[in-house]
Amino acid sequence: MKKEKAVEVSSLTKCFGELVAVDHVKFEVEKGEFFGFLGPNGAGKTTTIRILTGVIKPDEGNVQVLGYDVLENSIEAKQLMGVVPEMANAYLDLSAWNNLMLVGALYGVPKELRKERASKLLKEFKLYERRNCLVKGFSKGMKQKLLLCMALINEPEILFLDEPTSGLDVESRRLIIEVIQKLNKEGKTVFLTTHNIEEANQLCDRVAIINRGRIAAVDRPEKLRLKSSGLQSIEVSFDRKVDVEEVLEIEGVNKARKMGDKIKIYIDDPDAAINELVDFARSKKLKIVSLNTLAPSLEDVFLKLIKEN
Amino acid sequence: MNQFKRSLAIAEKNIRIYYYKGPVIIFGVLIPLFLFLSFYIGRNIPIKALIPGLLGMTTFFTSTSVGPAIVPWEARAKTLERLISSPVSIWTIFLGDVISSFLFGILVSTIPVFVGLLLGVKVLNPFTLIFGVVLAAFCFASFSVLLSSYPPSNVPASSMMLSSLVKFPLIFVSGVFIPIKNLPLIGKIVSSVSPLTYFTELARYSLQGSCFFPVEIDFLALMFFNVLFFVAAVKIHERTLPQRL
Ligand SMILES: Nc1ncnc2c1ncn2[C@@H]1O[C@H](COP(=O)(O)OP(=O)(O)OP(=O)(O)O)[C@@H](O)[C@H]1O
Ligand SMILES: [Mg+2]
């Protein structure tokens, strides 16, 4: 028997009028995987996640979550999901506690268990003291933490998180990330959208890069880096200011960018390039203050893939 | 059964949130009261004779007071998205909305009954009255949810205004102020398409012992409108929902 996937999507398409927001997207997420959905603003991340969670219907394509067809057996599929949407959507006129009780009831969690889980979650996210306050008075970070509590009250098998940490301070962000990582360790599948490359790099087992509704690549962050040729780079700084144009004339340099007092140059062959750089420095009577060779960052790969698209 | 429990959770949430809002109190309680007073004052009618009409109007206005606003409200607050991503069917969501309006309608409807009892009105057919109120409150609650289904506006106030345009004229053709039997033929015909007519009929029958249509017809008509409004509300909302998200 074929191993059941956590998410299986094929030729997923969604249009808003003329605009094709999601364009024949296809990917799979393994059970227990931490999967990142990375793309710039307007790439179609939220649209995809809303289709996966059964909020909107695609114009075309299949969506399976944990073996259930989201379009046909949506209730069974949704029962196993926890969702943190892009826009905070707790009830502002209800207290944190009542929000949790409502969501628990919507997922059919028995009353006693609901209370037990709600207390535990609120304590974990340091909201317990404020549980009887209306959500209206919550800060953005508190709302976001509450949303995560609401997504976890049914102990979901799979979590869909749409930029759960955007706009949060370091502490709230770390708290949320730690909880998500812990859940992932316990075997839950996590589907996370983000436009933060570092976040994707640190957290995800695999990353899909989406741009203008199309998947540009799906792979492990490390592999994505290695895959991209022409993205090797050297960071060099001299003892006085050097124009980027001058550096561009060096043989083998594909591209150069000024970064503070350093210059980042992209080359195919680091060894040859270093020799050329040394010659260059000697001919111009420059001293090399520092020199680092860098593997391409995920950011480089990302920008490259997005440009190619 | 499971889904029904989830409907109740949705209804509970509605009661907690929406019944404290100003417009609800105004549209649901104050307006019928003022309408009633303006009709009563300066006329030579014994107040007892007006109780069935008052009951009809109260049940109608209270059951329909929040219904038109809930869906636009939730769509704007993005909480509609939360409900839809939960494991509940679309029927469950709207049944929850109807149940909350229904309970509010029943609760407030007891007020004119008590007022009547204090004034010495006798309830001649208590069962007819109870069944009548229950059926009517559910029917009007569905009607109010139906009113917000088209056009799919996400502005609660405009949805409220639109629904008032439908609700107020109904008051005048449903035997609230003038019993059906005193209406001219054309009035009788128009009133027969209003669900409120059949409820004021039942109220008259329960409190005064007689009414124009046979009681069975009143019940059947109310049941028919119940099914019609609820199914139509869910079906039309199902269609217009994607435009709200
Ligand atoms: N309900 C809608 N109606 C019309 N257009 C929409 C709607 N939702 C999304 N779009 C369009 O679809 C495209 C993809 O939007 P989407 O919200 O999926 O992007 P995103 O990747 O989540 O971006 P962000 O990083 O800004 O959240 C955008 O061009 C957006 O304008
Ligand atoms: Mg988004």
XYZ file of C-alpha atoms and ligand atoms in Angstrom:
586
model
C 0.000 0.000 0.000
C 1.166 3.468 -0.823
C 2.220 5.438 2.203
C -0.326 8.087 3.025
C 0.879 11.645 2.650
C 0.057 14.492 4.970
C -0.716 16.759 2.039
C -1.029 15.839 -1.588
C -1.859 18.514 -4.092
C -1.987 18.382 -7.864
C -2.708 20.919 -10.594
C -4.156 23.275 -8.031
C -5.410 26.444 -9.682
C -7.283 29.433 -8.381
C -8.149 32.578 -10.290
C -9.541 35.874 -9.035
C -10.991 37.364 -12.176
C -8.149 37.717 -14.650
C -5.482 37.091 -12.038
C -4.179 33.537 -11.657
C -3.297 33.540 -7.967
C -2.334 29.864 -7.857
C -1.282 28.240 -11.092
C -1.225 24.431 -11.447
C 0.613 23.912 -8.205
C 1.739 20.401 -7.342
C 3.552 19.190 -4.237
C 3.479 16.619 -1.473
C 4.151 16.846 2.230
C 5.194 13.757 4.176
C 3.678 12.940 7.535
C 5.693 14.440 10.348
C 7.460 16.820 8.037
C 8.109 20.503 8.720
C 7.242 22.000 5.365
C 7.870 25.612 4.430
C 6.022 27.579 1.811
C 8.246 30.471 0.910
C 7.436 33.326 -1.408
C 7.318 37.092 -1.773
C 4.174 39.162 -1.137
C 1.328 38.218 -3.402
C 2.921 34.930 -4.438
C -0.193 32.938 -3.611
C 0.821 31.467 -0.238
C -2.315 32.502 1.612
C -4.533 31.496 -1.272
C -2.940 28.040 -1.273
C -3.294 27.589 2.473
C -6.926 28.711 2.340
C -7.611 26.081 -0.273
C -5.813 23.410 1.754
C -7.864 24.267 4.836
C -11.140 24.202 2.910
C -11.939 27.890 3.229
C -12.073 28.570 -0.485
C -12.578 26.190 -3.354
C -10.019 25.859 -6.128
C -11.056 26.296 -9.739
C -9.143 23.177 -10.611
C -7.102 20.446 -8.988
C -7.062 17.903 -6.187
C -6.310 18.392 -2.526
C -5.811 15.510 -0.126
C -4.996 16.066 3.524
C -4.133 12.962 5.565
C -5.933 10.823 3.038
C -9.124 12.868 2.984
C -10.260 14.783 -0.036
C -10.673 18.334 1.264
C -13.354 19.082 -1.299
C -15.447 15.951 -0.752
C -14.845 14.974 2.873
C -14.115 18.388 4.179
C -15.446 17.812 7.684
C -13.285 14.735 8.283
C -10.246 16.520 6.898
C -10.816 19.700 8.887
C -11.264 17.676 12.057
C -7.555 16.777 11.898
C -6.289 20.274 11.153
C -5.212 23.173 13.283
C -5.238 26.497 11.484
C -3.610 29.836 12.210
C -4.858 32.147 9.465
C -3.100 35.193 8.091
C -5.608 37.630 9.581
C -6.199 37.372 13.305
C -9.711 36.074 13.674
C -10.494 35.428 17.280
C -13.806 36.886 18.419
C -12.914 40.310 19.794
C -16.059 40.497 21.903
C -15.366 37.206 23.636
C -12.765 36.516 26.292
C -9.720 34.411 25.492
C -11.281 31.609 27.476
C -14.619 31.731 25.662
C -12.847 31.801 22.322
C -11.089 28.584 23.254
C -14.293 27.003 24.532
C -16.057 27.871 21.292
C -13.330 26.455 19.069
C -13.082 23.366 21.257
C -16.811 22.822 20.863
C -16.624 23.322 17.106
C -14.103 20.477 16.987
C -16.254 18.333 19.266
C -13.769 18.245 22.154
C -15.694 17.135 25.276
C -16.259 19.882 27.816
C -13.943 18.699 30.587
C -11.109 17.938 28.209
C -11.654 21.292 26.569
C -11.212 23.098 29.863
C -8.155 21.079 30.751
C -6.469 21.731 27.424
C -7.413 25.392 27.420
C -5.825 25.949 30.831
C -2.689 24.130 29.791
C -2.337 26.024 26.532
C -3.034 29.409 28.079
C -0.404 28.753 30.718
C 2.100 27.602 28.121
C 1.608 30.825 26.189
C 1.562 32.989 29.304
C -1.993 34.170 28.728
C -3.621 32.418 31.658
C -3.839 35.521 33.834
C -5.655 37.355 31.063
C -8.006 34.524 30.152
C -11.169 36.367 31.190
C -10.326 39.586 29.371
C -11.981 40.373 26.066
C -9.681 39.778 23.119
C -10.425 43.359 22.017
C -7.878 44.543 24.577
C -5.133 42.135 23.508
C -1.918 43.236 21.837
C -0.984 41.809 18.470
C 1.400 39.322 20.049
C -1.192 38.155 22.551
C -3.766 37.715 19.806
C -1.307 35.709 17.775
C -0.535 33.445 20.723
C -4.236 33.002 21.352
C -4.718 32.015 17.715
C -2.136 29.313 18.190
C -3.913 28.096 21.326
C -7.126 27.986 19.317
C -5.413 25.990 16.608
C -4.121 23.467 19.144
C -7.207 22.853 21.258
C -8.231 19.863 19.140
C -4.709 18.387 19.221
C -4.489 18.420 15.436
C -2.418 16.015 13.379
C -1.417 18.736 10.981
C -0.883 22.432 11.566
C -1.392 25.078 8.894
C 0.294 28.302 9.888
C 0.113 31.406 7.731
C 2.982 33.676 8.752
C 2.437 33.000 12.443
C 5.346 35.147 13.577
C 5.055 38.183 11.340
C 5.137 41.407 13.283
C 5.998 39.852 16.628
C 8.793 40.750 19.002
C 11.728 38.422 19.564
C 10.362 36.833 22.698
C 6.857 36.055 21.435
C 8.352 34.834 18.226
C 10.707 32.468 19.965
C 7.946 31.143 22.198
C 5.736 30.392 19.236
C 8.553 28.788 17.276
C 9.576 26.623 20.213
C 6.057 25.314 20.622
C 5.766 24.553 16.929
C 9.105 22.766 16.920
C 8.134 20.719 19.936
C 4.910 19.652 18.249
C 6.820 18.723 15.135
C 9.173 16.583 17.203
C 6.159 14.795 18.625
C 5.271 13.813 15.098
C 2.809 16.462 13.976
C 3.077 17.721 10.438
C 3.635 21.450 10.102
C 2.837 23.490 7.016
C 4.206 26.992 7.403
C 4.076 29.909 5.010
C 6.581 32.670 5.388
C 8.497 35.236 3.451
C 11.287 35.094 5.985
C 14.063 33.080 4.419
C 16.082 32.596 7.577
C 13.039 31.238 9.327
C 12.412 28.766 6.528
C 16.069 27.792 6.523
C 16.223 27.141 10.242
C 12.914 25.390 10.722
C 11.948 23.487 7.646
C 12.803 19.999 6.503
C 11.784 21.003 3.029
C 10.863 24.267 1.405
C 8.710 25.047 -1.592
C 9.475 28.334 -3.237
C 6.432 29.894 -4.829
C 6.307 32.957 -6.997
C 3.392 34.415 -8.959
C 1.330 31.352 -8.209
C 3.902 28.865 -9.467
C 6.244 26.575 -7.612
C 9.803 27.453 -8.563
C 11.472 24.679 -6.561
C 10.817 22.181 -3.781
C 13.724 20.740 -1.847
C 15.687 20.666 1.386
C 17.121 24.097 2.164
C 20.699 22.754 1.951
C 20.125 21.146 -1.402
C 18.505 24.239 -2.785
C 21.678 26.083 -1.959
C 23.970 23.594 -3.634
C 21.779 23.228 -6.665
C 22.210 26.775 -7.711
C 25.385 27.213 -9.694
C 26.860 30.632 -10.279
C 25.882 31.667 -6.820
C 29.176 31.039 -5.074
C 30.335 34.278 -3.631
C 33.258 35.989 -1.980
C 33.029 38.820 0.445
C 36.043 41.059 0.369
C 36.992 44.340 1.946
C 39.941 46.564 1.165
C 41.668 49.209 3.187
C 40.065 51.974 1.170
C 36.965 52.504 -0.879
C 36.793 50.675 -4.199
C 34.075 51.175 -6.806
C 31.918 48.231 -7.699
C 32.532 49.003 -11.374
C 36.232 48.403 -10.956
C 35.659 45.065 -9.326
C 33.298 44.055 -12.108
C 36.172 44.302 -14.573
C 38.064 41.519 -12.850
C 37.995 38.318 -14.880
C 35.488 35.689 -13.751
C 33.310 38.055 -11.733
C 29.656 37.627 -12.692
C 28.183 40.201 -10.428
C 29.288 42.472 -7.631
C 27.341 44.209 -4.924
C 28.412 46.705 -2.310
C 27.472 45.649 1.204
C 28.550 48.197 3.775
C 32.330 48.462 3.595
C 32.506 45.059 1.940
C 31.955 44.027 -1.619
C 30.196 40.796 -2.409
C 31.170 39.227 -5.706
C 29.585 36.270 -7.383
C 31.812 33.869 -9.241
C 31.818 30.364 -10.666
C 35.300 29.351 -9.547
C 36.360 30.612 -6.114
C 39.990 29.549 -6.494
C 40.603 31.445 -9.719
C 38.716 34.412 -8.431
C 40.826 34.714 -5.310
C 43.980 34.779 -7.398
C 42.501 37.450 -9.630
C 41.481 39.453 -6.572
C 44.970 39.337 -5.167
C 46.401 40.532 -8.475
C 43.820 43.257 -8.588
C 44.705 44.425 -5.097
C 48.412 44.403 -5.883
C 48.005 46.381 -9.113
C 45.903 49.017 -7.342
C 48.108 49.088 -4.245
C 45.215 47.984 -2.057
C 45.406 45.914 1.077
C 42.902 43.152 1.548
C 41.445 43.561 5.018
C 39.252 40.505 4.950
C 38.170 37.839 2.538
C 35.502 35.198 2.985
C 34.224 32.615 0.587
C 30.542 31.948 1.029
C 28.266 29.167 -0.077
C 25.119 30.635 -1.562
C 22.599 31.622 1.058
C 19.038 30.543 0.695
C 18.330 34.160 0.013
C 20.566 34.095 -3.056
C 18.804 31.000 -4.313
C 15.464 32.522 -3.614
C 16.206 35.745 -5.448
C 17.644 33.844 -8.356
C 14.684 31.514 -8.664
C 12.293 34.389 -8.449
C 14.079 36.314 -11.158
C 14.205 33.304 -13.441
C 10.494 32.762 -13.103
C -26.103 14.929 16.550
C -22.488 15.913 16.771
C -23.070 18.682 14.311
C -26.149 19.790 16.245
C -24.045 20.270 19.382
C -21.672 22.395 17.340
C -24.658 24.470 16.168
C -25.496 25.094 19.780
C -21.947 26.282 20.427
C -22.332 28.733 17.553
C -25.666 29.892 18.915
C -24.173 30.408 22.357
C -21.416 32.504 20.850
C -23.962 34.646 18.986
C -25.915 35.242 22.151
C -22.781 36.270 24.014
C -21.682 38.641 21.278
C -24.561 40.074 19.376
C -27.328 40.529 21.872
C -25.401 43.203 23.699
C -25.021 45.373 20.665
C -27.031 48.599 20.400
C -28.696 48.104 17.030
C -30.084 44.790 18.195
C -31.839 46.336 21.148
C -33.168 49.161 18.993
C -34.414 47.031 16.123
C -35.575 44.173 18.278
C -37.204 45.717 21.309
C -37.657 49.466 21.100
C -39.085 49.742 17.607
C -41.962 47.302 18.161
C -42.718 49.030 21.445
C -42.919 52.465 19.831
C -44.895 51.174 16.891
C -47.341 49.682 19.286
C -47.659 52.802 21.401
C -48.131 55.045 18.400
C -50.922 52.824 17.225
C -52.566 52.551 20.614
C -52.423 56.129 21.827
C -55.341 58.260 20.759
C -57.472 55.389 19.601
C -60.520 53.990 21.192
C -59.557 50.353 21.337
C -59.347 48.361 24.533
C -55.732 47.419 25.108
C -56.694 43.762 25.561
C -57.764 43.567 21.955
C -54.306 44.615 20.892
C -52.322 41.990 22.765
C -52.333 39.405 19.931
C -51.037 42.052 17.552
C -48.410 43.137 20.032
C -47.313 39.550 20.504
C -47.106 39.030 16.745
C -45.022 42.128 16.287
C -42.728 41.387 19.212
C -41.975 37.840 18.142
C -41.403 39.045 14.604
C -39.075 41.912 15.445
C -37.057 40.173 18.111
C -36.564 36.980 16.111
C -35.408 38.988 13.123
C -33.312 41.543 14.988
C -29.767 40.154 14.657
C -30.173 37.612 11.893
C -29.430 40.036 9.056
C -26.295 41.330 10.772
C -24.514 38.170 11.912
C -23.049 36.971 8.631
C -21.871 40.420 7.415
C -20.451 41.067 10.848
C -18.488 37.849 10.928
C -17.304 38.231 7.377
C -15.899 41.644 8.175
C -14.228 40.466 11.374
C -12.757 37.458 9.496
C -14.316 35.153 12.046
C -16.421 33.674 9.268
C -13.192 32.223 7.917
C -12.576 30.624 11.302
C -16.014 28.993 11.259
C -15.548 27.728 7.737
C -12.146 26.233 8.455
C -13.687 24.339 11.401
C -15.157 20.873 10.941
C -18.736 22.074 10.686
C -21.062 21.955 7.727
C -22.615 25.068 6.306
C -25.967 23.858 7.671
C -24.478 23.733 11.140
C -23.297 27.316 10.952
C -26.623 28.690 9.802
C -28.627 26.494 12.127
C -26.556 28.010 14.950
C -27.363 31.512 13.741
C -31.063 30.672 13.498
C -31.146 29.044 16.932
C -29.745 32.121 18.634
C -32.323 34.396 16.994
C -35.004 31.864 17.790
C -34.150 31.773 21.501
C -34.038 35.548 21.714
C -37.413 35.751 19.979
C -39.031 33.257 22.335
C -37.593 34.894 25.397
C -38.782 38.394 24.578
C -42.162 37.099 23.340
C -43.051 36.104 26.855
C -43.174 39.794 27.794
C -46.379 40.730 25.911
C -47.947 37.491 27.105
C -47.243 38.452 30.694
C -48.447 41.983 30.079
C -51.634 40.500 28.678
C -52.062 38.213 31.666
C -51.641 41.171 34.012
C -54.302 43.058 32.101
C -56.628 40.140 32.512
C -56.300 38.531 29.087
C -57.082 34.822 29.322
C -55.051 32.277 27.401
C -57.771 30.099 25.938
C -55.539 27.691 24.004
C -52.154 27.521 25.734
C -50.758 24.744 23.512
C -51.664 26.531 20.360
C -49.950 29.580 21.749
C -46.754 27.748 22.712
C -46.458 25.830 19.448
C -47.346 28.956 17.559
C -44.616 31.017 19.201
C -42.017 28.273 18.719
C -42.831 27.724 15.060
C -43.078 31.417 14.367
C -39.862 32.364 16.142
C -37.926 29.737 14.199
C -39.564 30.789 10.969
C -38.783 34.479 11.488
C -35.255 33.674 12.604
C -34.633 31.783 9.355
C -36.251 34.608 7.467
C -33.836 37.092 9.002
C -30.813 34.987 8.130
C -32.205 34.680 4.616
C -32.436 38.469 4.392
C -28.660 38.826 4.700
C -27.910 36.254 2.011
C -28.330 38.588 -0.922
C -26.698 40.917 -1.814
C -23.573 39.638 -0.048
C -22.666 42.921 1.595
C -20.187 42.832 4.455
C -21.524 45.980 6.083
C -23.852 45.035 8.936
C -25.607 48.420 8.908
C -26.588 48.258 5.262
C -27.786 44.713 5.688
C -29.901 45.897 8.637
C -31.381 48.742 6.585
C -32.208 46.485 3.669
C -33.905 44.014 5.927
C -35.946 46.797 7.536
C -37.258 47.704 4.107
C -38.716 44.228 3.944
C -39.750 43.908 7.565
C -41.748 47.099 8.088
C -44.216 46.710 5.230
C -44.930 43.173 6.425
C -46.172 44.542 9.738
C -48.976 46.372 7.960
C -50.271 43.490 5.905
C -50.197 40.793 8.550
C -53.140 41.496 10.753
C -51.059 43.052 13.490
C -53.077 46.241 13.833
C -56.189 45.285 11.960
C -57.487 41.702 12.106
C -57.526 39.910 8.747
C -61.284 39.555 8.765
C -61.675 43.340 8.704
C -59.403 43.747 5.697
C -60.715 44.278 2.163
C -60.277 41.387 -0.251
C -57.068 42.722 -1.729
C -55.670 43.064 1.803
C -56.598 39.470 2.538
C -54.820 38.275 -0.562
C -51.665 40.227 0.175
C -51.639 39.160 3.784
C -51.849 35.504 2.863
C -48.303 35.542 1.528
C -46.882 36.963 4.751
C -45.692 34.397 7.303
C -46.442 36.855 10.087
C -50.156 36.699 9.200
C -50.385 33.064 10.245
C -48.767 33.745 13.548
C -50.994 36.709 14.463
C -53.863 34.459 13.491
C -52.681 31.803 15.934
C -52.163 34.432 18.616
C -55.696 35.722 18.108
C -57.046 32.206 18.237
C -55.158 31.402 21.468
C -56.094 34.626 23.226
C -59.471 35.550 21.758
C -60.782 32.196 20.640
C -61.378 32.958 16.985
C -59.516 33.800 13.853
C -60.019 34.068 10.123
C -58.218 31.030 8.696
C -58.656 27.547 10.162
C -55.940 26.843 12.769
C -54.623 23.845 10.791
C -53.988 26.077 7.818
C -52.075 28.513 10.032
C -49.844 25.755 11.355
C -49.263 24.238 7.945
C -48.433 27.601 6.468
C -45.941 28.339 9.230
C -44.277 24.967 8.755
C -44.096 25.532 5.044
C -42.434 28.934 5.547
C -40.046 27.401 8.071
C -38.726 24.889 5.594
C -38.743 27.356 2.735
C -36.815 30.079 4.574
C -34.276 27.831 6.207
C -33.425 25.887 3.078
C -33.346 29.037 0.989
C -31.152 30.797 3.548
C -28.566 28.017 3.585
C -28.598 27.503 -0.173
C -28.293 31.157 -1.080
C -25.644 31.804 1.553
C -23.716 28.808 0.281
C -23.640 30.493 -3.105
C -22.713 33.969 -1.964
C -20.264 32.934 0.739
C -17.173 32.772 -1.516
C -17.679 36.454 -2.320
C -17.460 37.320 1.355
C -14.204 35.528 2.095
N -10.213 37.357 -2.309
C -9.406 37.814 -3.287
N -9.905 38.536 -4.320
C -9.128 38.973 -5.299
N -7.798 38.760 -5.371
C -7.223 38.066 -4.392
C -7.997 37.565 -3.291
N -7.156 36.895 -2.466
C -5.934 37.009 -3.008
N -5.959 37.701 -4.166
C -4.801 37.970 -5.043
O -4.101 36.762 -5.240
C -2.710 36.983 -5.210
C -2.071 36.084 -4.183
O -2.459 36.517 -2.905
P -2.050 35.767 -1.577
O -2.780 36.432 -0.472
O -2.246 34.321 -1.739
O -0.501 36.108 -1.473
P 0.533 35.765 -0.329
O 1.580 34.925 -0.930
O -0.176 35.216 0.851
O 1.118 37.204 -0.003
P 1.546 37.862 1.396
O 2.970 37.480 1.624
O 1.417 39.326 1.111
O 0.612 37.382 2.437
C -2.512 38.466 -4.936
O -2.211 39.098 -6.154
C -3.826 38.924 -4.405
O -4.079 40.234 -4.777
Mg -0.355 35.787 2.769
